[in-house]
CSV table of C-alpha atoms and ligand atoms in Angstrom, one decimal:
chain,number,residue,atom,x,y,z
A,290,MET,CA,28.0,8.1,-11.6
A,291,ASN,CA,28.9,4.7,-10.0
A,292,GLU,CA,31.0,2.8,-12.6
A,293,VAL,CA,29.1,-0.4,-12.3
A,294,TYR,CA,25.8,1.5,-12.8
A,295,ALA,CA,27.2,3.5,-15.7
A,296,LYS,CA,28.2,0.3,-17.5
A,297,LEU,CA,24.7,-1.2,-16.9
A,298,ILE,CA,23.1,1.9,-18.4
A,299,ARG,CA,25.4,1.7,-21.5
A,300,CYS,CA,24.3,-1.9,-22.0
A,301,LEU,CA,20.7,-0.9,-21.7
A,302,GLU,CA,21.1,1.8,-24.3
A,303,ASP,CA,22.7,-0.7,-26.6
A,304,VAL,CA,19.7,-3.1,-26.1
A,305,ARG,CA,17.2,-0.3,-26.7
A,306,ARG,CA,18.9,0.6,-29.9
A,307,ILE,CA,17.9,-2.9,-31.1
A,308,THR,CA,14.6,-3.6,-29.4
A,309,ASP,CA,12.0,-1.9,-27.2
A,310,PHE,CA,10.6,-5.3,-26.1
A,311,GLU,CA,9.7,-5.3,-22.4
A,312,PRO,CA,9.9,-8.8,-21.0
A,313,GLU,CA,7.9,-9.7,-17.9
A,314,VAL,CA,9.9,-12.8,-17.0
A,315,ALA,CA,13.7,-13.2,-17.3
A,316,LEU,CA,14.8,-16.8,-17.8
A,317,VAL,CA,18.4,-18.0,-17.3
A,318,LEU,CA,19.0,-21.2,-19.2
A,319,GLY,CA,21.3,-23.5,-17.5
A,320,SER,CA,23.2,-26.6,-18.8
A,321,GLY,CA,21.2,-28.7,-21.2
A,322,LEU,CA,18.5,-26.0,-21.7
A,323,GLY,CA,20.3,-23.9,-24.3
A,324,ASP,CA,17.7,-24.8,-27.0
A,325,TYR,CA,14.6,-24.0,-24.8
A,326,ALA,CA,14.1,-20.8,-26.8
A,327,ASP,CA,13.8,-22.7,-30.0
A,328,GLY,CA,10.4,-23.7,-28.7
A,329,ILE,CA,9.1,-20.2,-28.0
A,330,LYS,CA,7.6,-17.5,-30.3
A,331,VAL,CA,10.7,-15.5,-30.9
A,332,GLU,CA,10.4,-11.7,-31.5
A,333,CYS,CA,14.1,-10.7,-31.5
A,334,GLU,CA,17.5,-11.9,-30.6
A,335,ILE,CA,20.6,-9.9,-29.5
A,336,ASP,CA,24.1,-11.4,-29.6
A,337,TYR,CA,25.9,-10.6,-26.4
A,338,HIS,CA,28.8,-9.2,-28.6
A,339,ASP,CA,26.5,-6.4,-29.8
A,340,ILE,CA,26.2,-5.1,-26.2
A,341,SER,CA,29.3,-3.0,-25.3
A,342,GLY,CA,31.2,-4.5,-22.3
A,343,PHE,CA,28.7,-7.3,-21.9
A,344,PRO,CA,30.4,-10.4,-20.3
A,345,VAL,CA,30.7,-13.3,-22.8
A,346,SER,CA,31.6,-16.8,-22.0
A,347,THR,CA,35.3,-17.6,-22.4
A,348,VAL,CA,34.5,-21.0,-23.9
A,349,PRO,CA,35.1,-20.6,-27.7
A,350,GLY,CA,31.8,-20.6,-29.7
A,351,HIS,CA,29.6,-20.3,-26.5
A,352,ALA,CA,29.3,-16.6,-26.3
A,353,GLY,CA,25.5,-16.5,-26.2
A,354,LYS,CA,22.5,-14.3,-26.8
A,355,PHE,CA,19.3,-12.8,-25.4
A,356,ILE,CA,16.2,-14.2,-27.0
A,357,PHE,CA,13.0,-12.2,-26.6
A,358,GLY,CA,9.7,-13.7,-27.2
A,359,TYR,CA,6.5,-15.3,-25.9
A,360,VAL,CA,5.7,-18.4,-23.8
A,361,GLY,CA,2.0,-18.5,-24.3
A,362,ASP,CA,1.1,-14.8,-23.8
A,363,VAL,CA,3.9,-14.2,-21.3
A,364,LYS,CA,6.7,-11.9,-22.5
A,365,VAL,CA,10.0,-13.4,-21.7
A,366,VAL,CA,13.7,-12.8,-22.3
A,367,CYS,CA,15.9,-15.9,-22.3
A,368,MET,CA,19.6,-15.9,-21.6
A,369,LYS,CA,21.2,-18.5,-23.8
A,370,GLY,CA,24.7,-18.7,-22.3
A,371,ARG,CA,25.9,-17.0,-19.2
A,372,VAL,CA,29.3,-16.3,-17.5
A,373,HIS,CA,30.4,-17.9,-14.3
A,374,PHE,CA,32.6,-16.3,-11.7
A,375,TYR,CA,35.3,-18.9,-12.3
A,376,GLU,CA,35.9,-17.5,-15.8
A,377,GLY,CA,37.6,-14.6,-14.1
A,378,TYR,CA,35.0,-11.8,-14.5
A,379,PRO,CA,34.5,-9.5,-11.6
A,380,ILE,CA,31.3,-10.4,-9.7
A,381,SER,CA,29.7,-7.2,-10.8
A,382,ASP,CA,29.9,-8.5,-14.4
A,383,VAL,CA,28.5,-11.9,-13.4
A,384,VAL,CA,25.3,-10.2,-12.2
A,385,LEU,CA,25.2,-7.5,-14.9
A,386,PRO,CA,22.9,-9.6,-17.2
A,387,CYS,CA,20.3,-10.1,-14.5
A,388,ARG,CA,20.3,-6.5,-13.6
A,389,LEU,CA,20.0,-5.6,-17.2
A,390,MET,CA,17.0,-7.8,-17.7
A,391,LYS,CA,15.3,-6.1,-14.8
A,392,LEU,CA,16.0,-2.7,-16.4
A,393,MET,CA,14.5,-4.1,-19.6
A,394,GLY,CA,11.3,-4.6,-17.6
A,395,ALA,CA,11.4,-8.1,-16.1
A,396,LYS,CA,9.7,-8.5,-12.8
A,397,VAL,CA,10.6,-12.1,-12.3
A,398,LEU,CA,13.9,-13.9,-12.5
A,399,PHE,CA,13.6,-17.6,-13.2
A,400,VAL,CA,17.0,-19.3,-12.8
A,401,THR,CA,17.9,-22.8,-13.8
A,402,ASN,CA,21.2,-24.6,-13.3
A,403,ALA,CA,22.9,-27.9,-12.9
A,404,SER,CA,24.1,-29.2,-9.5
A,405,GLY,CA,25.5,-32.1,-7.6
A,406,GLY,CA,23.2,-33.7,-5.1
A,407,ILE,CA,24.2,-33.8,-1.4
A,408,ASN,CA,20.8,-34.7,0.2
A,409,PRO,CA,20.9,-38.5,0.6
A,410,ALA,CA,17.3,-38.7,-0.7
A,411,PHE,CA,18.3,-37.3,-4.1
A,412,SER,CA,19.2,-39.2,-7.2
A,413,GLY,CA,20.9,-38.1,-10.4
A,414,GLY,CA,18.3,-36.7,-12.8
A,415,ASP,CA,16.1,-35.2,-10.0
A,416,PHE,CA,14.9,-31.6,-10.2
A,417,MET,CA,15.2,-29.5,-7.0
A,418,MET,CA,13.3,-26.3,-6.6
A,419,ILE,CA,15.5,-23.9,-4.8
A,420,THR,CA,14.0,-22.7,-1.5
A,421,ASP,CA,17.0,-20.9,-0.2
A,422,HIS,CA,20.7,-20.6,-0.8
A,423,VAL,CA,24.2,-20.4,0.8
A,424,ALA,CA,26.2,-17.8,-1.0
A,425,ALA,CA,28.9,-17.4,1.7
A,426,PHE,CA,31.7,-18.9,-0.5
A,427,THR,CA,31.5,-16.3,-3.2
A,428,PRO,CA,32.0,-12.6,-3.0
A,429,ASN,CA,28.8,-10.8,-2.4
A,430,PRO,CA,27.8,-9.0,-5.7
A,431,LEU,CA,26.6,-5.9,-3.7
A,432,ILE,CA,30.1,-5.2,-2.3
A,433,GLY,CA,31.2,-1.7,-3.2
A,434,PRO,CA,29.3,1.6,-3.2
A,435,ASN,CA,25.6,0.8,-3.0
A,436,ILE,CA,23.8,1.6,-6.3
A,437,ASP,CA,20.9,3.5,-4.8
A,438,GLU,CA,19.1,3.5,-8.2
A,439,LEU,CA,18.9,-0.3,-8.0
A,440,GLY,CA,18.1,-1.0,-4.3
A,441,THR,CA,18.9,-0.4,-0.7
A,442,ARG,CA,22.3,-0.9,1.0
A,443,PHE,CA,21.3,-3.7,3.3
A,444,PRO,CA,18.6,-5.7,1.6
A,445,ASP,CA,16.6,-8.4,3.4
A,446,MET,CA,17.3,-11.9,2.1
A,447,SER,CA,14.6,-13.7,4.2
A,448,HIS,CA,12.7,-14.9,1.1
A,449,VAL,CA,15.0,-14.6,-1.9
A,450,TYR,CA,13.0,-17.4,-3.6
A,451,ASP,CA,9.4,-16.0,-3.8
A,452,LEU,CA,6.9,-18.1,-1.9
A,453,GLU,CA,4.1,-17.7,-4.5
A,454,LEU,CA,6.4,-18.7,-7.3
A,455,GLN,CA,7.5,-21.7,-5.3
A,456,ASP,CA,3.8,-22.7,-5.1
A,457,ILE,CA,3.5,-22.3,-8.8
A,458,ILE,CA,6.4,-24.5,-9.5
A,459,ARG,CA,5.1,-27.1,-7.1
A,460,SER,CA,1.7,-27.2,-8.7
A,461,SER,CA,3.2,-27.2,-12.2
A,462,ALA,CA,5.4,-30.3,-11.4
A,463,LYS,CA,2.4,-32.0,-9.8
A,464,LYS,CA,0.2,-31.3,-12.9
A,465,LEU,CA,2.9,-32.7,-15.2
A,466,GLY,CA,3.6,-35.7,-13.0
A,467,ILE,CA,7.2,-34.6,-12.5
A,468,LYS,CA,8.9,-35.5,-9.3
A,469,LEU,CA,10.2,-32.4,-7.6
A,470,GLN,CA,12.6,-32.2,-4.7
A,471,GLU,CA,13.1,-29.0,-2.7
A,472,GLY,CA,16.1,-27.7,-0.9
A,473,VAL,CA,19.0,-25.3,-0.2
A,474,TYR,CA,21.5,-24.7,-3.0
A,475,ALA,CA,25.0,-23.6,-2.3
A,476,GLN,CA,27.1,-21.7,-4.8
A,477,LEU,CA,30.9,-22.4,-4.7
A,478,THR,CA,33.2,-20.7,-7.1
A,479,GLY,CA,34.4,-23.8,-9.0
A,480,PRO,CA,35.8,-24.5,-11.5
A,481,SER,CA,37.1,-27.5,-9.7
A,482,PHE,CA,34.4,-29.8,-8.4
A,483,GLU,CA,34.3,-30.0,-4.6
A,484,SER,CA,36.3,-32.4,-2.4
A,485,PRO,CA,34.5,-35.0,-0.5
A,486,ALA,CA,35.4,-33.2,2.8
A,487,GLU,CA,33.8,-30.0,1.4
A,488,ILE,CA,30.7,-31.9,0.5
A,489,ARG,CA,30.5,-33.4,4.0
A,490,MET,CA,30.8,-29.8,5.4
A,491,LEU,CA,28.0,-28.6,3.1
A,492,GLY,CA,25.8,-31.5,4.2
A,493,ILE,CA,26.3,-30.6,7.8
A,494,MET,CA,25.5,-27.0,7.0
A,495,GLY,CA,22.1,-28.1,5.6
A,496,VAL,CA,22.9,-27.8,1.9
A,497,ASP,CA,21.0,-30.1,-0.4
A,498,ALA,CA,22.7,-29.4,-3.7
A,499,VAL,CA,25.8,-27.6,-4.9
A,500,GLY,CA,26.8,-25.7,-8.0
A,501,MET,CA,28.8,-22.9,-9.5
A,502,SER,CA,26.2,-20.3,-10.3
A,503,THR,CA,22.9,-18.7,-9.4
A,504,ALA,CA,23.1,-17.5,-5.8
A,505,VAL,CA,24.9,-14.3,-6.7
A,506,GLU,CA,22.4,-13.5,-9.4
A,507,ALA,CA,19.6,-14.2,-7.0
A,508,ILE,CA,21.1,-11.7,-4.5
A,509,ALA,CA,21.4,-9.0,-7.1
A,510,ALA,CA,17.9,-9.6,-8.4
A,511,ASN,CA,16.4,-9.5,-4.9
A,512,HIS,CA,18.3,-6.3,-4.2
A,513,MET,CA,16.5,-4.8,-7.2
A,514,GLY,CA,13.1,-6.1,-6.0
A,515,MET,CA,12.7,-8.8,-8.5
A,516,LYS,CA,10.7,-12.0,-7.6
A,517,VAL,CA,13.1,-14.9,-7.9
A,518,CYS,CA,12.5,-18.6,-8.4
A,519,GLY,CA,14.9,-21.4,-9.4
A,520,ILE,CA,15.1,-25.0,-10.3
A,521,SER,CA,18.3,-27.0,-10.3
A,522,CYS,CA,18.8,-30.2,-12.3
A,523,VAL,CA,20.7,-32.6,-10.0
A,524,CYS,CA,22.9,-34.1,-12.6
A,525,ASN,CA,25.1,-36.2,-10.4
A,526,LEU,CA,25.6,-37.1,-6.8
A,527,ALA,CA,28.3,-34.8,-5.3
A,528,ALA,CA,31.9,-35.9,-4.8
A,529,GLY,CA,32.4,-38.7,-2.3
A,530,ILE,CA,28.8,-39.6,-2.4
A,531,GLN,CA,29.1,-40.8,-6.0
A,532,LYS,CA,31.9,-43.3,-6.1
A,533,THR,CA,33.1,-42.5,-9.6
A,534,ALA,CA,35.1,-39.3,-10.5
A,535,LEU,CA,33.0,-36.3,-11.6
A,536,THR,CA,33.3,-35.0,-15.2
A,537,HIS,CA,31.9,-32.1,-17.0
A,538,ASP,CA,30.8,-34.5,-19.8
A,539,GLU,CA,28.8,-36.6,-17.4
A,540,VAL,CA,27.1,-33.4,-16.1
A,541,GLN,CA,26.2,-32.3,-19.6
A,542,ALA,CA,24.9,-35.7,-20.6
A,543,ALA,CA,22.6,-35.9,-17.5
A,544,ALA,CA,21.4,-32.3,-18.2
A,545,ALA,CA,20.6,-33.2,-21.8
A,546,GLU,CA,18.7,-36.3,-20.7
A,547,ALA,CA,16.6,-34.3,-18.2
A,548,ALA,CA,16.0,-31.4,-20.6
A,549,PRO,CA,12.6,-32.4,-22.1
A,550,LYS,CA,11.0,-32.7,-18.7
A,551,PHE,CA,12.8,-29.6,-17.5
A,552,LYS,CA,11.5,-27.6,-20.4
A,553,ALA,CA,8.0,-28.7,-19.8
A,554,LEU,CA,8.2,-27.7,-16.2
A,555,ILE,CA,9.6,-24.3,-17.0
A,556,THR,CA,6.9,-23.6,-19.6
A,557,GLU,CA,4.0,-24.7,-17.3
A,558,SER,CA,5.4,-22.6,-14.5
A,559,ILE,CA,5.9,-19.5,-16.7
A,560,LEU,CA,2.3,-19.8,-18.0
A,561,LYS,CA,1.1,-19.6,-14.4
A,562,ILE,CA,3.4,-16.8,-13.3
A,563,LYS,CA,1.2,-14.5,-15.3
A,564,ASP,CA,-1.3,-14.7,-12.4
A,565,VAL,CA,1.2,-13.2,-9.8
A,566,ILE,CA,2.8,-10.3,-11.8
B,789,HPA,N1,29.4,-29.7,-8.1
B,789,HPA,C1,29.4,-28.4,-8.6
B,789,HPA,N2,28.7,-28.0,-9.6
B,789,HPA,C2,28.0,-29.0,-10.3
B,789,HPA,C3,28.0,-30.3,-9.9
B,789,HPA,C4,28.8,-30.7,-8.7
B,789,HPA,O1,28.8,-31.9,-8.3
B,789,HPA,N3,27.3,-31.0,-10.8
B,789,HPA,C5,26.8,-30.1,-11.7
B,789,HPA,N4,27.3,-28.9,-11.4
């Protein structure tokens, strides 16, 4: 059996030894949203360390866990903590958690992240619904022998971010009176922030916001036939646009400030997702 697939199945077996919960929606909690799951009706939690071979964050004390529960009557699994490619994990490990959540039962992948704004109409603190991505600066997570059990060799990526789910997020933001930007997200590897020249290049390419996650997970999820949607918190204006130096602390502070609205938008959207799955 393909090694990557064999590892995934071992992880699934470990999960199933602990819970038979079958989530409908998989939610990846980005910066500032770590405590989102405190507000849901929790059924079960699994520490990532209890899943053999599961990639855990290299930041001490930030390993993370799966939290299973209900948002309204929607069954969800939340990822509190995730690994990034820049931590040194192979790209197959970076997407393993999303693949695993699909095998647990999730039909929808809802990704959230922090980004730097490139579109001149954006301000720090804006939310951007991801309508498409540029993933050409990271290795493609589907490189290697195709895992036929998961999906096809050459998957179409015309609509990675599901159009119905986009409508749901739009109408949820409108209902809550939350300003919602829309645009193209580019994933770069990090961990260094981009140079101003790179940001100018991305702007010319039609990129609206840049970050260090998400696009590879979205590719792997689309490969498996999941419906994907994503919202990015534009925590800062990208290098060269913002005149001050970028810091991780600044990104985290902006994400924390945006968190209450972000959580409300996620909850409202998840409640409506029930209608399309
Ligand atoms: N660049 C890359 N990733 C980020 C940024 C940025 O400006 N802000 C938050 N995450």
